[in-house]
Amino acid sequence: MEIKTPKFCFLEDKFIPWEDGKVPITTHALHYGTAVFGGLRGYWNEEEHQLYVFRIRDHFERLHDSTKLVLIDLKYSVDELITITRELLRKNEFKADVYIRPLAFKSVAPKIIGLDITQVPSSFLMFAFEFGEYLPLTGGLSVCTSTWRRIPDLVIPARGKISGGYINASLAKAEATLSGFSDAIFLTEDGYVSEGSAANLFIVRKGILVTPPVYADILEGIVRRSLLQVAADLGIPTEVRPIQRSELYVSDEIFFCGTGVQLAPIAKVDYRTIKNPDMPVTKKMQEEFFAIIRGKRKKYKEWLTPIYE
Ligand code: PMP
């Protein structure tokens, strides 16, 4: 997919031309992964000529939580971050689906080298670009369980979006794609299902939507939380409980969910085909989710922030 170059990005208090968005080679985060980030999506509604950002406040609240986990100072409040996002999207005049990436990071240490992050100043950047699908939304993915374990909370807090922790995700993703799969499912250190490389996971068993609990070292996903609510509203029973690897093989349906992935059905896990290739629950959830994010469900309009006046 070709990415159209945006006009502006945001770095250290200023909107600057995209090409000028650069950081020094001594940036702490570049060397040690000392950064936290967010990933938001804006959806273009053609009829209303409006760009809707999905659950913007929840994303920036989580970004603030992530900064707290790794002692990064983020000088902007949630409201200020929303204002910056709005301005960034408007300046770029996006009239298409976009992905938005805020990053709070440790900049340059006084002595350049050193791991005491309390001594390193923090900085912030944000950019956005036109973006479509991250993974295919129809047909169903073929995925594997990873030989890499999901980082336990006591190693790197899994509930936050911490840049350094994404080495774990990258290793699993690379292993999966090199082996001919689209993505990987992580197990926790004690062997329970955690999540995908960059997405949460649901299974369907006998009509019940099941997702692993936060203590399975998952990222506290905003789409996951939204889908639990949407399912309840649709009258689909849900359970948040541990899932064993072998339960994946006997599931009726499985799907990934998240901002990037959106809602992507899984057709095969470790070469085993899921039981119900018609995926009725997954399709119902997809239909509802895609209607919600484009502003077509009044009930959930408070999840959307319009960018243009
Ligand atoms: N898990 C991981 C590891 C992720 O990177 C993401 C994407 N942010 C998710 C889950 C899904 O989270 P969300 O629904 O908040 O995008």
Short mmCIF file of C-alpha atoms and ligand atoms in Angstrom, two decimals:
data_model
loop_
_atom_site.label_atom_id
_atom_site.label_comp_id
_atom_site.label_asym_id
_atom_site.label_seq_id
_atom_site.Cartn_x
_atom_site.Cartn_y
_atom_site.Cartn_z
CA MET A 1 0.00 0.00 0.00
CA GLU A 2 1.36 3.37 -0.97
CA ILE A 3 1.21 6.02 1.78
CA LYS A 4 0.37 9.55 0.67
CA THR A 5 2.78 12.01 2.27
CA PRO A 6 0.93 14.24 4.76
CA LYS A 7 1.63 17.98 4.90
CA PHE A 8 2.22 18.56 8.62
CA CYS A 9 3.24 16.76 11.77
CA PHE A 10 3.49 17.92 15.38
CA LEU A 11 6.79 17.96 17.27
CA GLU A 12 7.66 19.73 20.52
CA ASP A 13 4.85 22.27 20.62
CA LYS A 14 4.81 23.08 16.93
CA PHE A 15 3.07 22.05 13.75
CA ILE A 16 5.86 21.68 11.22
CA PRO A 17 6.19 20.44 7.64
CA TRP A 18 6.19 16.62 7.49
CA GLU A 19 9.78 16.54 6.12
CA ASP A 20 11.06 18.48 9.16
CA GLY A 21 9.76 15.94 11.67
CA LYS A 22 13.17 14.70 12.83
CA VAL A 23 14.79 13.88 16.18
CA PRO A 24 18.50 13.82 17.18
CA ILE A 25 20.48 10.59 16.80
CA THR A 26 21.10 10.70 20.56
CA THR A 27 17.38 10.39 21.38
CA HIS A 28 17.07 8.08 24.39
CA ALA A 29 13.93 6.37 23.06
CA LEU A 30 15.73 5.39 19.88
CA HIS A 31 18.36 3.50 21.88
CA TYR A 32 16.33 2.03 24.72
CA GLY A 33 12.69 2.00 23.61
CA THR A 34 11.80 4.53 26.31
CA ALA A 35 8.63 5.83 24.75
CA VAL A 36 4.91 5.23 24.91
CA PHE A 37 2.50 5.65 22.07
CA GLY A 38 -1.08 5.61 20.99
CA GLY A 39 -2.82 4.47 17.85
CA LEU A 40 -6.12 6.07 16.89
CA ARG A 41 -8.22 5.96 13.80
CA GLY A 42 -10.28 8.61 12.12
CA TYR A 43 -13.06 7.45 9.80
CA TRP A 44 -14.29 9.50 6.89
CA ASN A 45 -18.07 9.73 6.54
CA GLU A 46 -18.74 10.68 2.93
CA GLU A 47 -22.43 11.53 3.38
CA GLU A 48 -21.81 13.90 6.25
CA HIS A 49 -18.47 15.08 4.87
CA GLN A 50 -17.07 14.50 8.31
CA LEU A 51 -14.01 12.83 9.83
CA TYR A 52 -14.83 10.97 13.05
CA VAL A 53 -12.10 9.95 15.49
CA PHE A 54 -13.03 6.87 17.47
CA ARG A 55 -12.92 7.13 21.29
CA ILE A 56 -10.31 9.89 21.27
CA ARG A 57 -10.61 10.61 25.00
CA ASP A 58 -10.12 6.94 25.96
CA HIS A 59 -7.01 6.77 23.79
CA PHE A 60 -5.44 9.82 25.38
CA GLU A 61 -6.40 8.68 28.86
CA ARG A 62 -4.58 5.42 28.14
CA LEU A 63 -1.61 7.37 26.77
CA HIS A 64 -1.46 9.25 30.08
CA ASP A 65 -1.62 5.93 31.95
CA SER A 66 1.20 4.58 29.80
CA THR A 67 3.41 7.61 30.54
CA LYS A 68 2.87 7.04 34.26
CA LEU A 69 4.02 3.41 33.96
CA VAL A 70 7.38 4.43 32.54
CA LEU A 71 7.91 7.84 34.17
CA ILE A 72 7.53 9.94 31.06
CA ASP A 73 6.24 13.48 31.53
CA LEU A 74 3.46 14.39 29.18
CA LYS A 75 2.81 18.08 29.54
CA TYR A 76 -0.46 18.12 27.60
CA SER A 77 -3.74 17.27 29.28
CA VAL A 78 -6.21 14.94 27.58
CA ASP A 79 -8.19 17.99 26.40
CA GLU A 80 -5.07 19.62 24.99
CA LEU A 81 -4.16 16.41 23.17
CA ILE A 82 -7.62 16.36 21.63
CA THR A 83 -7.16 19.96 20.47
CA ILE A 84 -3.75 19.15 18.96
CA THR A 85 -5.23 16.16 17.14
CA ARG A 86 -8.09 18.21 15.75
CA GLU A 87 -5.71 20.87 14.52
CA LEU A 88 -3.32 18.35 13.02
CA LEU A 89 -6.09 16.62 11.07
CA ARG A 90 -7.55 19.91 9.91
CA LYS A 91 -4.21 21.30 8.80
CA ASN A 92 -3.66 18.18 6.73
CA GLU A 93 -7.17 18.51 5.27
CA PHE A 94 -7.74 14.76 5.42
CA LYS A 95 -10.85 13.55 3.67
CA ALA A 96 -10.17 9.85 4.02
CA ASP A 97 -9.68 7.25 6.75
CA VAL A 98 -6.61 8.10 8.80
CA TYR A 99 -4.37 6.56 11.42
CA ILE A 100 -3.09 8.85 14.17
CA ARG A 101 0.11 8.17 16.08
CA PRO A 102 0.95 10.18 19.23
CA LEU A 103 4.31 9.33 20.85
CA ALA A 104 5.62 10.56 24.19
CA PHE A 105 9.31 9.79 24.46
CA LYS A 106 12.50 10.31 26.40
CA SER A 107 14.59 12.76 24.41
CA VAL A 108 18.27 13.48 24.97
CA ALA A 109 19.87 12.59 28.33
CA PRO A 110 22.20 15.20 29.88
CA LYS A 111 25.12 12.77 29.61
CA ILE A 112 23.73 11.17 26.45
CA ILE A 113 24.33 7.64 27.80
CA GLY A 114 22.52 6.46 30.91
CA LEU A 115 19.48 4.48 31.94
CA ASP A 116 18.13 6.56 34.81
CA ILE A 117 15.04 7.81 33.04
CA THR A 118 14.22 10.18 35.88
CA GLN A 119 17.12 12.28 34.57
CA VAL A 120 16.04 12.33 30.94
CA PRO A 121 13.68 15.02 29.63
CA SER A 122 10.51 13.97 27.87
CA SER A 123 9.21 15.10 24.51
CA PHE A 124 6.12 14.55 22.39
CA LEU A 125 5.23 14.14 18.75
CA MET A 126 2.17 13.26 16.75
CA PHE A 127 1.51 12.49 13.12
CA ALA A 128 -1.35 11.16 11.05
CA PHE A 129 -1.63 9.67 7.61
CA GLU A 130 -4.23 8.17 5.30
CA PHE A 131 -4.57 4.52 6.12
CA GLY A 132 -6.75 1.59 5.09
CA GLU A 133 -6.66 -2.02 6.20
CA TYR A 134 -3.86 -3.39 8.38
CA LEU A 135 -5.03 -6.99 7.95
CA PRO A 136 -7.70 -8.39 5.57
CA LEU A 137 -11.24 -8.05 6.96
CA THR A 138 -12.84 -10.87 4.99
CA GLY A 139 -12.00 -14.47 4.27
CA GLY A 140 -10.25 -15.17 7.54
CA LEU A 141 -6.59 -15.14 8.50
CA SER A 142 -4.35 -18.12 8.95
CA VAL A 143 -2.43 -17.59 12.19
CA CYS A 144 -0.10 -19.54 14.45
CA THR A 145 0.55 -19.58 18.16
CA SER A 146 3.90 -17.93 18.70
CA THR A 147 6.93 -19.66 20.17
CA TRP A 148 7.54 -16.29 21.86
CA ARG A 149 5.66 -15.72 25.09
CA ARG A 150 3.80 -12.47 25.75
CA ILE A 151 5.82 -10.14 27.99
CA PRO A 152 4.59 -10.60 31.58
CA ASP A 153 3.41 -7.53 33.41
CA LEU A 154 6.32 -7.77 35.86
CA VAL A 155 8.85 -7.63 33.01
CA ILE A 156 7.34 -4.79 30.97
CA PRO A 157 3.85 -3.58 31.89
CA ALA A 158 1.66 -5.12 29.22
CA ARG A 159 -1.37 -2.92 29.85
CA GLY A 160 0.40 0.13 28.42
CA LYS A 161 1.61 0.85 24.91
CA ILE A 162 5.31 0.93 25.71
CA SER A 163 7.59 1.15 22.69
CA GLY A 164 10.30 -1.17 24.06
CA GLY A 165 7.71 -3.86 24.68
CA TYR A 166 6.90 -3.98 20.99
CA ILE A 167 10.11 -5.92 20.32
CA ASN A 168 8.08 -8.81 21.72
CA ALA A 169 5.28 -8.18 19.20
CA SER A 170 7.75 -7.69 16.33
CA LEU A 171 9.47 -11.01 17.05
CA ALA A 172 6.14 -12.84 17.02
CA LYS A 173 4.94 -11.09 13.87
CA ALA A 174 8.19 -11.77 12.01
CA GLU A 175 8.18 -15.43 13.04
CA ALA A 176 4.58 -15.74 11.84
CA THR A 177 5.07 -14.09 8.46
CA LEU A 178 8.36 -15.91 7.78
CA SER A 179 6.47 -19.16 8.40
CA GLY A 180 3.67 -18.17 6.00
CA PHE A 181 1.05 -17.04 8.54
CA SER A 182 -0.61 -13.62 8.67
CA ASP A 183 -0.11 -13.11 12.37
CA ALA A 184 0.56 -14.81 15.66
CA ILE A 185 -1.30 -15.46 18.88
CA PHE A 186 0.74 -15.03 22.04
CA LEU A 187 0.45 -17.33 25.03
CA THR A 188 1.30 -16.08 28.50
CA GLU A 189 4.23 -17.55 30.42
CA ASP A 190 1.85 -20.07 32.03
CA GLY A 191 0.38 -21.08 28.69
CA TYR A 192 -2.92 -19.20 28.48
CA VAL A 193 -4.03 -17.30 25.40
CA SER A 194 -3.07 -13.62 25.61
CA GLU A 195 -3.57 -11.68 22.35
CA GLY A 196 -2.28 -11.13 18.80
CA SER A 197 0.90 -9.24 17.95
CA ALA A 198 -1.02 -5.95 17.82
CA ALA A 199 -4.61 -6.88 18.58
CA ASN A 200 -6.84 -8.38 21.23
CA LEU A 201 -8.64 -11.63 20.59
CA PHE A 202 -12.13 -13.07 20.96
CA ILE A 203 -13.36 -16.62 20.49
CA VAL A 204 -16.94 -17.77 20.06
CA ARG A 205 -17.98 -20.98 21.81
CA LYS A 206 -21.56 -22.17 21.73
CA GLY A 207 -22.88 -18.67 21.11
CA ILE A 208 -20.79 -17.00 23.84
CA LEU A 209 -18.16 -14.38 23.01
CA VAL A 210 -15.10 -15.00 25.16
CA THR A 211 -11.98 -12.86 25.58
CA PRO A 212 -8.96 -13.26 27.87
CA PRO A 213 -8.81 -11.13 31.03
CA VAL A 214 -6.41 -8.23 31.51
CA TYR A 215 -4.27 -10.44 33.78
CA ALA A 216 -3.44 -12.55 30.70
CA ASP A 217 -0.90 -9.76 29.98
CA ILE A 218 -2.97 -8.12 27.27
CA LEU A 219 -3.01 -4.48 26.29
CA GLU A 220 -6.15 -2.91 27.71
CA GLY A 221 -7.66 -2.55 24.27
CA ILE A 222 -10.23 0.12 23.56
CA VAL A 223 -11.87 -1.82 20.74
CA ARG A 224 -12.05 -4.93 22.98
CA ARG A 225 -13.82 -2.90 25.65
CA SER A 226 -16.16 -1.39 23.05
CA LEU A 227 -17.03 -4.79 21.60
CA LEU A 228 -17.88 -6.21 25.01
CA GLN A 229 -20.41 -3.40 25.35
CA VAL A 230 -21.74 -3.73 21.80
CA ALA A 231 -22.19 -7.50 22.23
CA ALA A 232 -24.11 -6.98 25.46
CA ASP A 233 -26.32 -4.42 23.69
CA LEU A 234 -26.96 -6.93 20.89
CA GLY A 235 -27.91 -9.58 23.44
CA ILE A 236 -24.84 -11.73 22.69
CA PRO A 237 -23.56 -13.26 25.95
CA THR A 238 -19.93 -12.47 26.82
CA GLU A 239 -17.36 -13.90 29.19
CA VAL A 240 -13.98 -12.56 30.23
CA ARG A 241 -12.00 -15.60 31.34
CA PRO A 242 -8.74 -17.47 30.71
CA ILE A 243 -8.56 -19.42 27.44
CA GLN A 244 -6.25 -22.38 26.89
CA ARG A 245 -4.40 -22.92 23.63
CA SER A 246 -6.36 -26.05 22.80
CA GLU A 247 -9.63 -24.16 23.23
CA LEU A 248 -8.64 -22.11 20.16
CA TYR A 249 -8.69 -25.33 18.12
CA VAL A 250 -12.24 -26.21 19.17
CA SER A 251 -13.69 -22.69 18.89
CA ASP A 252 -16.61 -22.01 16.57
CA GLU A 253 -15.16 -18.64 15.55
CA ILE A 254 -12.15 -16.48 16.40
CA PHE A 255 -11.31 -12.87 15.57
CA PHE A 256 -8.74 -10.21 16.30
CA CYS A 257 -9.79 -6.70 17.23
CA GLY A 258 -8.00 -3.42 17.72
CA THR A 259 -7.57 0.01 16.24
CA GLY A 260 -5.20 -1.07 13.47
CA VAL A 261 -6.68 -4.50 12.84
CA GLN A 262 -10.28 -3.26 13.31
CA LEU A 263 -12.15 -6.57 13.40
CA ALA A 264 -10.43 -9.33 11.46
CA PRO A 265 -11.78 -12.89 11.35
CA ILE A 266 -9.43 -15.84 11.81
CA ALA A 267 -10.05 -18.93 9.69
CA LYS A 268 -7.18 -21.16 10.85
CA VAL A 269 -5.01 -21.51 13.91
CA ASP A 270 -1.94 -23.75 13.68
CA TYR A 271 -3.38 -25.34 10.49
CA ARG A 272 -6.70 -26.21 12.19
CA THR A 273 -9.77 -24.76 10.50
CA ILE A 274 -12.26 -23.10 12.83
CA LYS A 275 -15.57 -24.93 13.14
CA ASN A 276 -17.98 -22.43 11.67
CA PRO A 277 -16.64 -20.94 8.42
CA ASP A 278 -19.82 -18.84 8.08
CA MET A 279 -18.70 -16.88 11.17
CA PRO A 280 -22.17 -15.55 12.02
CA VAL A 281 -21.21 -13.88 15.32
CA THR A 282 -18.01 -12.38 13.89
CA LYS A 283 -19.94 -11.01 10.91
CA LYS A 284 -22.64 -9.54 13.14
CA MET A 285 -19.99 -7.86 15.29
CA GLN A 286 -18.17 -6.58 12.21
CA GLU A 287 -21.36 -5.16 10.73
CA GLU A 288 -22.21 -3.36 13.95
CA PHE A 289 -18.67 -2.14 14.59
CA PHE A 290 -18.20 -0.75 11.08
CA ALA A 291 -21.55 1.02 11.28
CA ILE A 292 -20.61 2.53 14.66
CA ILE A 293 -17.21 3.85 13.60
CA ARG A 294 -18.63 5.59 10.53
CA GLY A 295 -21.26 7.35 12.63
CA LYS A 296 -24.19 5.25 11.46
CA ARG A 297 -25.42 4.22 14.91
CA LYS A 298 -26.89 7.13 16.88
CA LYS A 299 -26.59 5.23 20.14
CA TYR A 300 -22.80 5.22 20.00
CA LYS A 301 -22.25 8.71 18.60
CA GLU A 302 -20.61 9.82 21.84
CA TRP A 303 -17.72 7.50 20.94
CA LEU A 304 -16.98 9.70 17.92
CA THR A 305 -15.33 13.09 17.81
CA PRO A 306 -16.07 15.11 14.65
CA ILE A 307 -13.04 16.97 13.34
CA TYR A 308 -14.57 19.46 10.95
CA GLU A 309 -17.12 22.11 11.91
N1 PMP B 1 -2.88 -5.39 21.80
C1 PMP B 1 -1.79 -4.80 21.30
C2 PMP B 1 -0.45 -5.38 21.63
C3 PMP B 1 -1.91 -3.68 20.47
O1 PMP B 1 -0.82 -3.09 19.97
C4 PMP B 1 -3.20 -3.17 20.16
C5 PMP B 1 -3.34 -2.00 19.26
N2 PMP B 1 -3.34 -0.80 19.95
C6 PMP B 1 -4.31 -3.80 20.74
C7 PMP B 1 -4.11 -4.91 21.54
C8 PMP B 1 -5.70 -3.27 20.53
O2 PMP B 1 -5.90 -2.12 21.31
P1 PMP B 1 -6.90 -0.97 20.86
O3 PMP B 1 -8.23 -1.61 20.69
O4 PMP B 1 -6.89 -0.01 22.00
O5 PMP B 1 -6.37 -0.40 19.61
#
